[in-house]
Tab-separated table of C-alpha atoms in Angstrom:
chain	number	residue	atom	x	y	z
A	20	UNK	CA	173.292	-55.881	44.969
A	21	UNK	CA	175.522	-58.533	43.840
A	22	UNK	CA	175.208	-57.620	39.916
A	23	UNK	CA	175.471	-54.610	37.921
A	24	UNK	CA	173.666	-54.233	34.086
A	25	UNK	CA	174.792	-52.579	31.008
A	26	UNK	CA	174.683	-52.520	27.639
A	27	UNK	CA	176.985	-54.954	25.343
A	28	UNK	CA	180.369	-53.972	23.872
A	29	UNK	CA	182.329	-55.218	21.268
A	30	UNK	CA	184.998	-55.846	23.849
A	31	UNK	CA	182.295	-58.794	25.521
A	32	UNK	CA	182.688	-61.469	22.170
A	33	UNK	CA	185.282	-63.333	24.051
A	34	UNK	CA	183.509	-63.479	27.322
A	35	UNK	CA	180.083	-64.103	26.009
A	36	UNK	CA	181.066	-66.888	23.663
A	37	UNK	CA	182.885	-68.551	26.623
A	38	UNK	CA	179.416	-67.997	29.272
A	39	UNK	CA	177.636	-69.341	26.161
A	40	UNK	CA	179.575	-72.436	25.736
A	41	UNK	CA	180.183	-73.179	29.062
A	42	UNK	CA	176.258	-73.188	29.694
A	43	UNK	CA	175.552	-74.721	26.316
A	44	UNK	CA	173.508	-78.000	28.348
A	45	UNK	CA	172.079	-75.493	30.127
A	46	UNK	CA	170.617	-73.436	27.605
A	47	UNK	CA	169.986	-75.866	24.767
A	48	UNK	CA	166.399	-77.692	25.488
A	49	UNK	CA	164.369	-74.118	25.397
A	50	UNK	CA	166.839	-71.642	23.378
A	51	UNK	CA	169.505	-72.024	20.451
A	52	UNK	CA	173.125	-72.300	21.603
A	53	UNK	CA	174.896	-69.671	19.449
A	54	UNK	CA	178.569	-68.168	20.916
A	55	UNK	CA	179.025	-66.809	17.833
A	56	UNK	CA	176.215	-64.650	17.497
A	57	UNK	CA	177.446	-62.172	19.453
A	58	UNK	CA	178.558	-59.563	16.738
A	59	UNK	CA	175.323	-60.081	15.106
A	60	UNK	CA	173.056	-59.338	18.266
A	61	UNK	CA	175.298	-55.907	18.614
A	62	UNK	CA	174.534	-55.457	14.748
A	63	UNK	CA	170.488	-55.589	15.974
A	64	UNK	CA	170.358	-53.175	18.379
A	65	UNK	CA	168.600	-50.185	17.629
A	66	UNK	CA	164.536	-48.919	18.283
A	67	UNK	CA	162.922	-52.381	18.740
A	68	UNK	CA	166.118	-54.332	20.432
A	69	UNK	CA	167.897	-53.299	23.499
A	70	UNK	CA	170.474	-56.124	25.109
A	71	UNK	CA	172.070	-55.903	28.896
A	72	UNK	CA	174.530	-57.906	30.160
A	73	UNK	CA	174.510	-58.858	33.380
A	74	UNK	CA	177.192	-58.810	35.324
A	75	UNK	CA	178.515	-60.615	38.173
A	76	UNK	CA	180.418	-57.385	40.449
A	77	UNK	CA	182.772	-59.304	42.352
A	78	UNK	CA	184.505	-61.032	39.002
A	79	UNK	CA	182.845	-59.146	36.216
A	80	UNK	CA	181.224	-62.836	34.817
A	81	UNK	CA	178.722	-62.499	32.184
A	82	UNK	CA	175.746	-63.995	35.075
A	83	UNK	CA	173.138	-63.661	31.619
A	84	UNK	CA	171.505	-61.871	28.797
A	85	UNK	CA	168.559	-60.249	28.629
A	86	UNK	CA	166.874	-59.310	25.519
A	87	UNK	CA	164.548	-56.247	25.870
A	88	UNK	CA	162.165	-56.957	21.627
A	89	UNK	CA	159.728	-55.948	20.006
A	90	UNK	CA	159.850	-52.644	21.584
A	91	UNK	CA	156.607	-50.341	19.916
A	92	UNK	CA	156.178	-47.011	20.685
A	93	UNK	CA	153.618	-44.278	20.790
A	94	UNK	CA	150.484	-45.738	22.568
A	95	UNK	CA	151.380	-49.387	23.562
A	96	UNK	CA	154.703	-48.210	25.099
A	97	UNK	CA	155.117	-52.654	25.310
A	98	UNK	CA	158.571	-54.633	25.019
A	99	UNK	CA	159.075	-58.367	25.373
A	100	UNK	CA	161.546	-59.426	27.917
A	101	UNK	CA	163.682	-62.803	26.923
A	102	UNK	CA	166.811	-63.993	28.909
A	103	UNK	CA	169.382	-66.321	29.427
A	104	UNK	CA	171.183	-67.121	32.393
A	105	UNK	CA	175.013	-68.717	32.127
A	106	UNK	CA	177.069	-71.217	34.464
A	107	UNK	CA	178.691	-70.935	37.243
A	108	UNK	CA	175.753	-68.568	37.852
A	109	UNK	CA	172.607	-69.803	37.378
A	110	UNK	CA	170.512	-70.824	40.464
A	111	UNK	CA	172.445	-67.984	42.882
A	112	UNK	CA	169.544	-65.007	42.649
A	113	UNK	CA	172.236	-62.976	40.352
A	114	UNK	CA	170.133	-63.637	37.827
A	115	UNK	CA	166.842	-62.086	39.683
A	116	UNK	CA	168.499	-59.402	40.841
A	117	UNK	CA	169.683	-58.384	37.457
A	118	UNK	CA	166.588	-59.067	35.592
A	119	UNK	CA	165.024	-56.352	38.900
A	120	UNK	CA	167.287	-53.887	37.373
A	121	UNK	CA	166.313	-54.185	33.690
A	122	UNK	CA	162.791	-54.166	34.163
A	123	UNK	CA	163.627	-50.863	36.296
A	124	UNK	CA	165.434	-49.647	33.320
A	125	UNK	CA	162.617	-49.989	30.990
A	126	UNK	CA	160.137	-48.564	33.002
A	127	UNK	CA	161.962	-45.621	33.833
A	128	UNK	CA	161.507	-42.713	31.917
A	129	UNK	CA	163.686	-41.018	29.023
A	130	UNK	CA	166.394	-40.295	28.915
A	131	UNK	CA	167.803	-43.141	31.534
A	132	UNK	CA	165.597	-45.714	30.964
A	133	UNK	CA	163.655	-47.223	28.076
A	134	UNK	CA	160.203	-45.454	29.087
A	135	UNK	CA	158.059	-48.538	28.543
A	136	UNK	CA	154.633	-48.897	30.076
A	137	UNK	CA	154.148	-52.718	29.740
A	138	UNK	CA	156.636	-55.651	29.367
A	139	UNK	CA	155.709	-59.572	28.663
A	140	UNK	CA	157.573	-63.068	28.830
A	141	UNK	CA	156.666	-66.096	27.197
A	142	UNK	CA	158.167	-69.153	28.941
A	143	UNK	CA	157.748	-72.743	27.388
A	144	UNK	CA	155.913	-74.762	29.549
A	145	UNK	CA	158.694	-77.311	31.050
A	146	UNK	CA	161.172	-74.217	31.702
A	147	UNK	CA	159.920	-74.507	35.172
A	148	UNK	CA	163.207	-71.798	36.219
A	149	UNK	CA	162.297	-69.376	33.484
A	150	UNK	CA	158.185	-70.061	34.995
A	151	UNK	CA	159.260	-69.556	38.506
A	152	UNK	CA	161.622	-66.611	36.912
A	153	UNK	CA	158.348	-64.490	35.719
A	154	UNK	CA	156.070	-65.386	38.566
A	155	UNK	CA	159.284	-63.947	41.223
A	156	UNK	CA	159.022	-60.666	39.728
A	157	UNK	CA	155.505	-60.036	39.721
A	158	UNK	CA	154.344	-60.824	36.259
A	159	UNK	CA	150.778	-62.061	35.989
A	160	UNK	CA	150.081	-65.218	33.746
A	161	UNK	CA	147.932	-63.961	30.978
A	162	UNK	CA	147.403	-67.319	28.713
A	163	UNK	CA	148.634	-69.774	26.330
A	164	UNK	CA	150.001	-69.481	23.116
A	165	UNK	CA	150.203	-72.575	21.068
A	166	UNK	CA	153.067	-72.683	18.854
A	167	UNK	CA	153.752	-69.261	19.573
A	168	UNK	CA	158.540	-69.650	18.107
A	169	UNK	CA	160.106	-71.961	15.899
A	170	UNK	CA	162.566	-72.527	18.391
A	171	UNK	CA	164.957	-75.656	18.133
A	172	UNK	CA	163.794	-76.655	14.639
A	173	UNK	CA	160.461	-76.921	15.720
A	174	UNK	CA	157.253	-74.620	16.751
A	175	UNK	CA	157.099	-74.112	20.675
A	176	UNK	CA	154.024	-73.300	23.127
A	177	UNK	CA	154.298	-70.623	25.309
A	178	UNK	CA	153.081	-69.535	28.924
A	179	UNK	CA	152.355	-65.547	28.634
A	180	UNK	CA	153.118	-63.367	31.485
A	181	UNK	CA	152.783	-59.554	31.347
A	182	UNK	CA	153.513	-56.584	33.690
A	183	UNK	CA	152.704	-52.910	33.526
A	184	UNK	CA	154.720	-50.022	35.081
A	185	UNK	CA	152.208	-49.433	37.846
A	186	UNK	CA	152.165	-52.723	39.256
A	187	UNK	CA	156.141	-52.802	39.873
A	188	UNK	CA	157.408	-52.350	42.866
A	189	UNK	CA	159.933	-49.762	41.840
A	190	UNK	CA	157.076	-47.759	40.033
């Protein structure tokens, strides 16, 4: 493994807001471009949020962000994956390979992992990285959502892909 995950710490504001910045081009046609959201996305975390980093081992880079939402309990056990990959990064397999190890992490049980059963991504339908993203780890296309986020100032389709704990690999 190249990368390593964790959770965010205040200590990351600098670092993120300069990975953010530096991949604002990047980022901008399917996400917002915030790099100074940083303190409120630690503020969110908590039952239904859970944010890793991931990190780059050999220079501790910020490679991306993945958003673990929407996290429910009891009998659906489901989360919604959403990421973002940064520059100089992006396009190496870092980001795969940490994405592998979050998807471990919620599918693991308590108390190490998040203890999920089923996880989903929606990918708007040009983001042909983010497409090629869900269809490399194994998630299985499971329709179309029509103006599914207001993303951008505007409402966005989405591609839905889903996964459950015994169809990973690592299961």
């Amino acid at each position: 493994m190249r990368v390593s995950i964790r959770e965010p710490r205040p200590g990351d504001a600098d670092a993120y807001a300069a990975a953010v910045l530096r991949s604002a081009d990047h980022l901008s046609p399917w996400n917002p471009v915030d790099p100074d959201g940083f303190h409120e996305l630690l503020r969110r975390q908590g039952p239904s949020l859970r944010t890793f980093l991931i990190l780059n081992d050999e220079d501790g880079g910020i490679v991306g962000k993945v958003n673990v939402a929407n996290i429910v309990r009891a009998r659906f056990r489901n989360g919604t994956l959403g990421y973002d990959s940064y520059l100089p990064y992006a396009g190496t397999g870092r980001m795969t390979e940490g994405l592998r190890q979050v998807v471990d992490r919620c599918f693991t049980s308590y108390p190490d992992g998040l203890g999920l059963h089923r996880l989903e991504i929606n990918v708007q339908p040009d983001n042909g990285r983010s497409l090629a993203m869900a269809k490399r780890l194994g998630f299985r296309h499971e329709g179309f959502s029509p103006r599914m986020l207001y993303l951008n100032d505007d409402w966005r389709d989405h591609e839905r892909f889903a996964l459950t704990a015994e169809e990973w690999p690592g299961a």
